PDB file of C-alpha atoms in Angstrom:
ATOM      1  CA  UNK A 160      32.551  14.092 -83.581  1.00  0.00           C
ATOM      2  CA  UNK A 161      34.870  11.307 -82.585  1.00  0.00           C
ATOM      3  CA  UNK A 162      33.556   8.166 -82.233  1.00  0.00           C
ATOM      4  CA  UNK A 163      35.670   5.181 -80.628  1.00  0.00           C
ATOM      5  CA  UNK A 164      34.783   1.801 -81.292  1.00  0.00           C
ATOM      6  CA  UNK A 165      36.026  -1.573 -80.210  1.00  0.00           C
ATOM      7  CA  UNK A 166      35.159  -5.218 -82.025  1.00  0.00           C
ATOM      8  CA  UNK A 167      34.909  -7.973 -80.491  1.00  0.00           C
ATOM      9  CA  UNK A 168      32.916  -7.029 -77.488  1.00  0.00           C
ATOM     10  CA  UNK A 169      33.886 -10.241 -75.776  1.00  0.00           C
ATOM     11  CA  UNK A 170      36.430 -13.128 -76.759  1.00  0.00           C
ATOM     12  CA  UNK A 171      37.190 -16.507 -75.389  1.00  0.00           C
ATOM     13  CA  UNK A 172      40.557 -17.990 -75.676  1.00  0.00           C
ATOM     14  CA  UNK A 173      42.620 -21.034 -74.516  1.00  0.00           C
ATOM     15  CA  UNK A 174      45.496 -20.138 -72.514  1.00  0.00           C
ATOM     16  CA  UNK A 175      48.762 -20.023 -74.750  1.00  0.00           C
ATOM     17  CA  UNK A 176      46.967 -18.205 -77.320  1.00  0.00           C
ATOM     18  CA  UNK A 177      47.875 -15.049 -79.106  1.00  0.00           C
ATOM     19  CA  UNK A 178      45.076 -13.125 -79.794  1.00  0.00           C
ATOM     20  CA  UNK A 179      44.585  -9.283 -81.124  1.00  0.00           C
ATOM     21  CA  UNK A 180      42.257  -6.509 -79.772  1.00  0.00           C
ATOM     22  CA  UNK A 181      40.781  -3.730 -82.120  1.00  0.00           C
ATOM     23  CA  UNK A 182      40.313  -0.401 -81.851  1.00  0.00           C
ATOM     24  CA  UNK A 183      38.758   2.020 -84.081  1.00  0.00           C
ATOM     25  CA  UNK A 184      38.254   5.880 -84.159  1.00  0.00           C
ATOM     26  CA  UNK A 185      36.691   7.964 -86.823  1.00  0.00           C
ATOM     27  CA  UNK A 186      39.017  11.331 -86.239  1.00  0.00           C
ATOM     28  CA  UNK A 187      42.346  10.944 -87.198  1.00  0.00           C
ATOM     29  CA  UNK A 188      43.119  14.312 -86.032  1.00  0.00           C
ATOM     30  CA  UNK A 189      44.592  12.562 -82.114  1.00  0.00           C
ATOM     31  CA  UNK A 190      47.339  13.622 -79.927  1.00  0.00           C
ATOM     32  CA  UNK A 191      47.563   9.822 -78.409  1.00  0.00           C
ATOM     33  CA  UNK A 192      45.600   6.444 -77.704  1.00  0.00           C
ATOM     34  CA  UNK A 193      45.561   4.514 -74.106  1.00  0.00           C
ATOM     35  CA  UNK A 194      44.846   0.803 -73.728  1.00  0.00           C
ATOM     36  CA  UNK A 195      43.630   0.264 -70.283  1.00  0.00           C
ATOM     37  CA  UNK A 196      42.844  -2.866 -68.233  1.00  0.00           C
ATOM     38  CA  UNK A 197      39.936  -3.024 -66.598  1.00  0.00           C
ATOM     39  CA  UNK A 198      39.296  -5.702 -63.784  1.00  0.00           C
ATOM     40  CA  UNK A 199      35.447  -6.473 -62.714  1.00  0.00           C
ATOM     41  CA  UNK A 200      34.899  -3.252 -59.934  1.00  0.00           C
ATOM     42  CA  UNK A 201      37.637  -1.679 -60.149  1.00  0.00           C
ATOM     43  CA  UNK A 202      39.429   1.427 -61.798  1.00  0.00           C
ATOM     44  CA  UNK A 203      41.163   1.501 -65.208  1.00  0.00           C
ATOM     45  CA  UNK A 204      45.016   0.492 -65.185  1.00  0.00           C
ATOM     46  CA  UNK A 205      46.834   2.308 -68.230  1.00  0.00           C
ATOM     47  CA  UNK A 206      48.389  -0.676 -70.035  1.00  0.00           C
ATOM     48  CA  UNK A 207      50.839   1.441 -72.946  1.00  0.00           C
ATOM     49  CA  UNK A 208      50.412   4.834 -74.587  1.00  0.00           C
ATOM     50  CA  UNK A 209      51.035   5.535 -78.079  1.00  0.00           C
ATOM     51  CA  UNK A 210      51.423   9.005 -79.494  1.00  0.00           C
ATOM     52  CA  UNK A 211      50.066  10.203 -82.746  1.00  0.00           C
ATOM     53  CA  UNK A 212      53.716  10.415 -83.858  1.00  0.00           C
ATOM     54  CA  UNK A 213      54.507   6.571 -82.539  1.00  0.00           C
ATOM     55  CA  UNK A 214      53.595   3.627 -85.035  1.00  0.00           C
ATOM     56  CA  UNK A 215      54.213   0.885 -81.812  1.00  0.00           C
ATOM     57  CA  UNK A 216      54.841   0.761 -78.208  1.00  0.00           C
ATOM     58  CA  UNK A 217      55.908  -2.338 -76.350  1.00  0.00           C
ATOM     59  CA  UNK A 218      55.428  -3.321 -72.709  1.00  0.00           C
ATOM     60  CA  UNK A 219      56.159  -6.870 -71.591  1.00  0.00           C
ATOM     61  CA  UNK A 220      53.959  -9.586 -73.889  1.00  0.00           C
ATOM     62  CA  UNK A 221      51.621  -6.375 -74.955  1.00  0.00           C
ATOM     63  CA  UNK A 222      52.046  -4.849 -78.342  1.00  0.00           C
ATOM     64  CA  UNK A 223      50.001  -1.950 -79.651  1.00  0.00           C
ATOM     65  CA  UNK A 224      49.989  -0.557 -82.721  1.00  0.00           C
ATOM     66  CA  UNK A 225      48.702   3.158 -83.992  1.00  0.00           C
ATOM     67  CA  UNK A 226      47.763   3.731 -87.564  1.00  0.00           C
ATOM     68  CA  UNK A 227      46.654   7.015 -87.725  1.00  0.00           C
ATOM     69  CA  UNK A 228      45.687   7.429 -91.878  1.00  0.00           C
ATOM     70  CA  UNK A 229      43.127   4.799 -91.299  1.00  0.00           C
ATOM     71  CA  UNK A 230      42.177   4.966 -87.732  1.00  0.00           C
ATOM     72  CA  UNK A 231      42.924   2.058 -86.458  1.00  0.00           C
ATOM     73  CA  UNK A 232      44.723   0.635 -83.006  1.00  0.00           C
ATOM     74  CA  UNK A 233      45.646  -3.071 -82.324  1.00  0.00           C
ATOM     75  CA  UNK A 234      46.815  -4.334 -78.805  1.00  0.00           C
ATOM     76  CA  UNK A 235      48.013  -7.908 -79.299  1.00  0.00           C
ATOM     77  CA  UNK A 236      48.712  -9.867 -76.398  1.00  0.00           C
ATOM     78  CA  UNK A 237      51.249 -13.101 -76.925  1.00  0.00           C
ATOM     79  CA  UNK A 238      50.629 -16.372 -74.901  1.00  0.00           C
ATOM     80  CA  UNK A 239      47.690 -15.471 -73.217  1.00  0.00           C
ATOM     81  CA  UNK A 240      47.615 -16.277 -69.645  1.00  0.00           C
ATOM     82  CA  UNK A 241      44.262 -16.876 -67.130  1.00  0.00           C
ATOM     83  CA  UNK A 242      45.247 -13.208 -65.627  1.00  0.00           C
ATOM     84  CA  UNK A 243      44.470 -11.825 -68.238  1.00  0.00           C
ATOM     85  CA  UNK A 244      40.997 -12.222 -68.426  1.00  0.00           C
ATOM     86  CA  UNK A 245      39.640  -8.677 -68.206  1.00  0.00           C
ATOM     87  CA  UNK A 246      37.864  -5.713 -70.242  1.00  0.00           C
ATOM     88  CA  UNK A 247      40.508  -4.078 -72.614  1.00  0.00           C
ATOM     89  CA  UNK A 248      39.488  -0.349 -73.255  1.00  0.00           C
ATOM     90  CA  UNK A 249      40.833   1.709 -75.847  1.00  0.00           C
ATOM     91  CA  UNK A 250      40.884   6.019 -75.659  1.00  0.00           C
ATOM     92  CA  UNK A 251      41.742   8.722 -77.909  1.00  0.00           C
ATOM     93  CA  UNK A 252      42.852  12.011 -76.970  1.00  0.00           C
ATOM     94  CA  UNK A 253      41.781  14.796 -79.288  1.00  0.00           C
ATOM     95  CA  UNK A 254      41.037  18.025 -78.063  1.00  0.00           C
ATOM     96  CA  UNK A 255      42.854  20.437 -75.727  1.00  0.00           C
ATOM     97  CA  UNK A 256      40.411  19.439 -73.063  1.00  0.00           C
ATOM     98  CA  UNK A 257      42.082  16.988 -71.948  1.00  0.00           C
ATOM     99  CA  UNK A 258      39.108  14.138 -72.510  1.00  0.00           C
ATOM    100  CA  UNK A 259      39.370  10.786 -73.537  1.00  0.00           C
ATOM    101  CA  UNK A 260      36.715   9.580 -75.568  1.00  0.00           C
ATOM    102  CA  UNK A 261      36.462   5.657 -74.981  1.00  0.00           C
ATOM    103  CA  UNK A 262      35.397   2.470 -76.714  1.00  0.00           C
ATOM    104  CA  UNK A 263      32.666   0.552 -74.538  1.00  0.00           C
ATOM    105  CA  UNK A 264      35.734  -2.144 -74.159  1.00  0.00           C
ATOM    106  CA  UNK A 265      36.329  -5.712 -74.986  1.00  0.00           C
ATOM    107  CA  UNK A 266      36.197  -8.397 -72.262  1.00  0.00           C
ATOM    108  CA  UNK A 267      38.256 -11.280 -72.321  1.00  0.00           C
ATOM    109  CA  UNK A 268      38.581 -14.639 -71.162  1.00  0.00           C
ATOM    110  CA  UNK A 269      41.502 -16.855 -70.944  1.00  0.00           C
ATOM    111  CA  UNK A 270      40.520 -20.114 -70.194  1.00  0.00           C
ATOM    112  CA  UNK A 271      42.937 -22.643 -68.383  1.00  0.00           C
TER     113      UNK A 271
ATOM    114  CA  UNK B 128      53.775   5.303 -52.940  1.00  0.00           C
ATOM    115  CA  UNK B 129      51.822   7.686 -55.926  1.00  0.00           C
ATOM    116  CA  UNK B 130      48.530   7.577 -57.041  1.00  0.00           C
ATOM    117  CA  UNK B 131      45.173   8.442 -56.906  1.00  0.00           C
ATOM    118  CA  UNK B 132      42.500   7.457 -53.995  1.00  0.00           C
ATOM    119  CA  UNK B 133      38.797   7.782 -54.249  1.00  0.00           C
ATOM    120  CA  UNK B 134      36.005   7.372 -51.367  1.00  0.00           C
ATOM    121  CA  UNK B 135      33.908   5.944 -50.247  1.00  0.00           C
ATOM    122  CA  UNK B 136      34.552   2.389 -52.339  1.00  0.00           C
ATOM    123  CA  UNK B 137      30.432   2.068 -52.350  1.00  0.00           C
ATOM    124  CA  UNK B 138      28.292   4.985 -51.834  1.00  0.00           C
ATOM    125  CA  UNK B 139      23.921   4.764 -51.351  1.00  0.00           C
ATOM    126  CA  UNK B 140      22.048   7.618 -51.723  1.00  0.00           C
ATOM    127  CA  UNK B 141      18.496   8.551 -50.888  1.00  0.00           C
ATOM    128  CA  UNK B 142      16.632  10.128 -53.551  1.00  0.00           C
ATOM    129  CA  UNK B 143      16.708  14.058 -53.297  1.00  0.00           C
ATOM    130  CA  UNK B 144      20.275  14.297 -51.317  1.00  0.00           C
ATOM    131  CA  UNK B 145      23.232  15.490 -52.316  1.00  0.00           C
ATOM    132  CA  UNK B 146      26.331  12.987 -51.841  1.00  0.00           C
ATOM    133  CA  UNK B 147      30.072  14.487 -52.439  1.00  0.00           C
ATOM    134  CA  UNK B 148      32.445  11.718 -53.605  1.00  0.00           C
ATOM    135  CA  UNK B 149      36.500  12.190 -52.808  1.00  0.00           C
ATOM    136  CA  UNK B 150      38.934  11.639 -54.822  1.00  0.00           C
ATOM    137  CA  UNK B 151      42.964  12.740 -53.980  1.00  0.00           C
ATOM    138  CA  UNK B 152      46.455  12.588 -55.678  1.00  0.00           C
ATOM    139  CA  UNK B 153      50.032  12.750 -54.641  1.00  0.00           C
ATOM    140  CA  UNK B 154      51.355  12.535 -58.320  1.00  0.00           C
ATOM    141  CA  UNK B 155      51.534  16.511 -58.010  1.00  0.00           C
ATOM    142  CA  UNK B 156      49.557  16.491 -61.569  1.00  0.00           C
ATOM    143  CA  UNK B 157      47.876  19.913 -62.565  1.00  0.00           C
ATOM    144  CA  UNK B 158      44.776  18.354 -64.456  1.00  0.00           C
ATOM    145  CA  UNK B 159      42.125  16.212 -62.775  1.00  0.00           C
ATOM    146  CA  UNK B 160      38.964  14.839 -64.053  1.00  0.00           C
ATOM    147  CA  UNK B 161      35.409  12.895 -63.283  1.00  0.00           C
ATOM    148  CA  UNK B 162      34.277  10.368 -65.450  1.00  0.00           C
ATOM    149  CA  UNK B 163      30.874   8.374 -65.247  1.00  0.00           C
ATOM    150  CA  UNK B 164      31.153   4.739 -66.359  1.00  0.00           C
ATOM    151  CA  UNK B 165      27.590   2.783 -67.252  1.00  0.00           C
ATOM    152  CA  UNK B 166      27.048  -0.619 -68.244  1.00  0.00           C
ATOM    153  CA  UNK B 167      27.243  -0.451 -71.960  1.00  0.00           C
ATOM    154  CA  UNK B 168      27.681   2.941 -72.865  1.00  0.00           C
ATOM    155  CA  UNK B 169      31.358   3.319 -71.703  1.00  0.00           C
ATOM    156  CA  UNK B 170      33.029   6.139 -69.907  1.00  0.00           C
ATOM    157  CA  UNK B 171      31.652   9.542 -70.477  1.00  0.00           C
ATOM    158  CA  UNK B 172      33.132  13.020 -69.210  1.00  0.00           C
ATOM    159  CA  UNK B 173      31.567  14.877 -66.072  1.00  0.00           C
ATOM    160  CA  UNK B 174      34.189  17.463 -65.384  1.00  0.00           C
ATOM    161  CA  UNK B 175      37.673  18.721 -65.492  1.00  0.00           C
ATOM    162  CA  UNK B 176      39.781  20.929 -63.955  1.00  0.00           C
ATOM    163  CA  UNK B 177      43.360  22.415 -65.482  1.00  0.00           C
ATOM    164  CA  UNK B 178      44.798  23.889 -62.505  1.00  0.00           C
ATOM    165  CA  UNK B 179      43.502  25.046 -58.650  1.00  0.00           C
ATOM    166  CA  UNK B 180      40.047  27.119 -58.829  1.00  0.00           C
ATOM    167  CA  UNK B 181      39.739  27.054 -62.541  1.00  0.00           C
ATOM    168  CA  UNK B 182      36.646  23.543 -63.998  1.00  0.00           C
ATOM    169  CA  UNK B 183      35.191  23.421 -66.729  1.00  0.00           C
ATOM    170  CA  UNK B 184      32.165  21.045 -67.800  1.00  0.00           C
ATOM    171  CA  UNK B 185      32.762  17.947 -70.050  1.00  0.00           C
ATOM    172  CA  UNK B 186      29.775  16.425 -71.915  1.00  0.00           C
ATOM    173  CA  UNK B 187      27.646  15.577 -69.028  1.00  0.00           C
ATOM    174  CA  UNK B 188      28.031  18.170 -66.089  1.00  0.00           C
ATOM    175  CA  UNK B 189      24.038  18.489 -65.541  1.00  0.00           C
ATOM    176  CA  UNK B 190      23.525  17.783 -61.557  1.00  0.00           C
ATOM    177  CA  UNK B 191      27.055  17.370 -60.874  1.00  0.00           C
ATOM    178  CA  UNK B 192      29.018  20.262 -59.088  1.00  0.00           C
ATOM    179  CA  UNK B 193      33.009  19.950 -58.261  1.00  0.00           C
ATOM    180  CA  UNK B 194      35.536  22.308 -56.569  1.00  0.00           C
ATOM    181  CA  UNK B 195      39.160  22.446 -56.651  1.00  0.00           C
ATOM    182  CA  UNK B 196      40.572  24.136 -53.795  1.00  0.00           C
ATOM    183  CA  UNK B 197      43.572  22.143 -53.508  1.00  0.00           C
ATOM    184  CA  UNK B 198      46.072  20.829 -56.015  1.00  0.00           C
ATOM    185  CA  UNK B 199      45.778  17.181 -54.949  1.00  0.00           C
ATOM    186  CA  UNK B 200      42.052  17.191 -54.382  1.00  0.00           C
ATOM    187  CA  UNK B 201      38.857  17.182 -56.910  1.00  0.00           C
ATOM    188  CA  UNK B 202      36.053  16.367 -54.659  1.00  0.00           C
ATOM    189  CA  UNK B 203      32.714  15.419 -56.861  1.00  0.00           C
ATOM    190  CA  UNK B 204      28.985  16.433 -55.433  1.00  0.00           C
ATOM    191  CA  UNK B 205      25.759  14.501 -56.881  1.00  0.00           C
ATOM    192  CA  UNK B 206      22.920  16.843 -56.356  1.00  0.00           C
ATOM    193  CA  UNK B 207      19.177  16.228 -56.383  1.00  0.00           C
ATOM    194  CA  UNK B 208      19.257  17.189 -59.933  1.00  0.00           C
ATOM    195  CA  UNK B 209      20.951  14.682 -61.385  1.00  0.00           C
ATOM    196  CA  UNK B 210      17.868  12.053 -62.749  1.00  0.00           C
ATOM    197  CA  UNK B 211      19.678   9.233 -62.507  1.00  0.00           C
ATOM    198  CA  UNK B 212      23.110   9.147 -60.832  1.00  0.00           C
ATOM    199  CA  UNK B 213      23.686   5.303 -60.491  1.00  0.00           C
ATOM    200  CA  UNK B 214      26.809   4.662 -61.939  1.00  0.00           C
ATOM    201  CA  UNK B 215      30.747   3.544 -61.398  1.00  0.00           C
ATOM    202  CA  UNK B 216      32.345   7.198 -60.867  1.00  0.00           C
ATOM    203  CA  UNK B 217      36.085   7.489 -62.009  1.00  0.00           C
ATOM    204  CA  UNK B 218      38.702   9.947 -61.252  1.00  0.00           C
ATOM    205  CA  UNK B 219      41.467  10.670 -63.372  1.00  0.00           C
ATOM    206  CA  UNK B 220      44.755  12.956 -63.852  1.00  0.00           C
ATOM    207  CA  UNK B 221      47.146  13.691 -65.386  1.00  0.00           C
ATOM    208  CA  UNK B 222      50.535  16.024 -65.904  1.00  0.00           C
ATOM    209  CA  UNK B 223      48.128  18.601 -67.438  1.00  0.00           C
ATOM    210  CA  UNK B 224      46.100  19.125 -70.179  1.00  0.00           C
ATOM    211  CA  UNK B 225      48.699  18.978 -73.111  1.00  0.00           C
ATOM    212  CA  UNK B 226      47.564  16.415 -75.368  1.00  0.00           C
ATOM    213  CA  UNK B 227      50.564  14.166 -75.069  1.00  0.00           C
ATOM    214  CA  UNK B 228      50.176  13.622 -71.854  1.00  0.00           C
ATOM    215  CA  UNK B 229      49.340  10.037 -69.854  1.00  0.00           C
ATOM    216  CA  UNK B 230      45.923   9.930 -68.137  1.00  0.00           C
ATOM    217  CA  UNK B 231      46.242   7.741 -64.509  1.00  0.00           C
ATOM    218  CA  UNK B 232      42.966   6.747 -63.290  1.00  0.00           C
ATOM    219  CA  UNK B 233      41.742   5.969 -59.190  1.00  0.00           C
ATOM    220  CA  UNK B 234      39.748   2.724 -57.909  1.00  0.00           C
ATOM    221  CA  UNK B 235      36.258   4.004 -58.110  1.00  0.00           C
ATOM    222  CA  UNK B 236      33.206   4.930 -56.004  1.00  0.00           C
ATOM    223  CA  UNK B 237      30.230   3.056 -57.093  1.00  0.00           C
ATOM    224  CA  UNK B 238      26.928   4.959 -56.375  1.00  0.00           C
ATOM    225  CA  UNK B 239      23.600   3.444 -56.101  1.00  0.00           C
ATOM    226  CA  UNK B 240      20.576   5.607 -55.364  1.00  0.00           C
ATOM    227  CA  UNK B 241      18.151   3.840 -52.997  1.00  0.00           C
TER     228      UNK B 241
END
């Protein structure tokens, strides 16, 4: 059964910093992995895609990575900015259902 | 402008009624999906649907019902059944159900049962 799993559950950072989000999963067997942003009561914005074929995809000052073998995900996010304090979530994308099977998120803070 | 719209933004139901919860797309996308999100526990699949009058049940479908009549609609009902339907309800599509494909996700309809 894949499991998703994302560490730290919350960070704090000065604004300026570059900081890294992780992502786990325990099935390498994926077709892709979202990051979404997630902004206190309101839907999920899909931040970059990776396939299971892609080692990196870029978009703007985010940078996620995909390594498969050992089941791991990274979005890093250079010079952190007060916008973008909100709950990261990571998904995989297994099965030929379709389903997503999320991490329970990581919420950040970017202090001014 | 694409996307997806769900309503109502805040929903209140009564204990033993049924509430139906909307949720349309103009990205002319063949899958569509329900997802429950609870503090802590993450999102979790309710149902999805690969193309018009064909669903199928994801991992928790118990006292949820759904229809797809239309291509750009996937309306949601929360029956009686369902012990404890509180919850941030999230709507989701995508091309179709190839696994390569980008999942685009609605605003939400937060239900609270009164």
């Amino acid at each position: 059964k894949q499991e998703v799993t994302q560490i730290p559950a919350a960070l704090s950072v000065p604004e300026g910093e570059n900081l890294v989000l992780n992502c786990s999963f325990t099935d390498s067997a994926i077709y892709n992995l979202q990051w979404f942003r997630q902004d206190p009561g309101k839907g999920l914005t899909s931040l970059l895609l990776i396939q299971s074929s892609q080692r990196e995809q870029t978009s703007g000052r985010l940078n996620a990575s995909l390594d498969k073998s050992s089941g791991r995900s990274t979005l890093y996010i250079a010079a952190s900015q007060p916008g973008d304090s909100a709950t990261y979530l990571c998904a995989v994308r297994s099965g030929n259902t379709g389903k997503l099977i999320f991490g329970q998120g990581t919420t950040l803070q970017v202090k001014p | 402008d694409g996307g997806i719209t769900q309503s109502p933004k805040y929903l209140f139901r009564k204990e033993g009624q049924n509430v139906t919860l909307s949720c349309e797309q103009n990205l002319n996308h063949d899958a569509m999906y329900w997802y429950r999100q609870d503090p802590g526990q993450g999102l979790r699949l309710i149902y999805y649907s690969q193309i018009v009058n064909d669903f199928q049940k994801g991992d928790i479908a118990e006292g949820y019902s759904v229809s797809r009549e239309k291509k750009e609609s996937f309306p949601l009902t929360v029956t009686s059944a369902q012990k404890n339907p509180t919850a941030f309800y999230l709507c989701a599509s995508s091309i179709d159900l190839k696994g390569r494909n980008e999942q685009f996700f609605g605003p939400g309809t937060r239900l609270t049962v009164l």
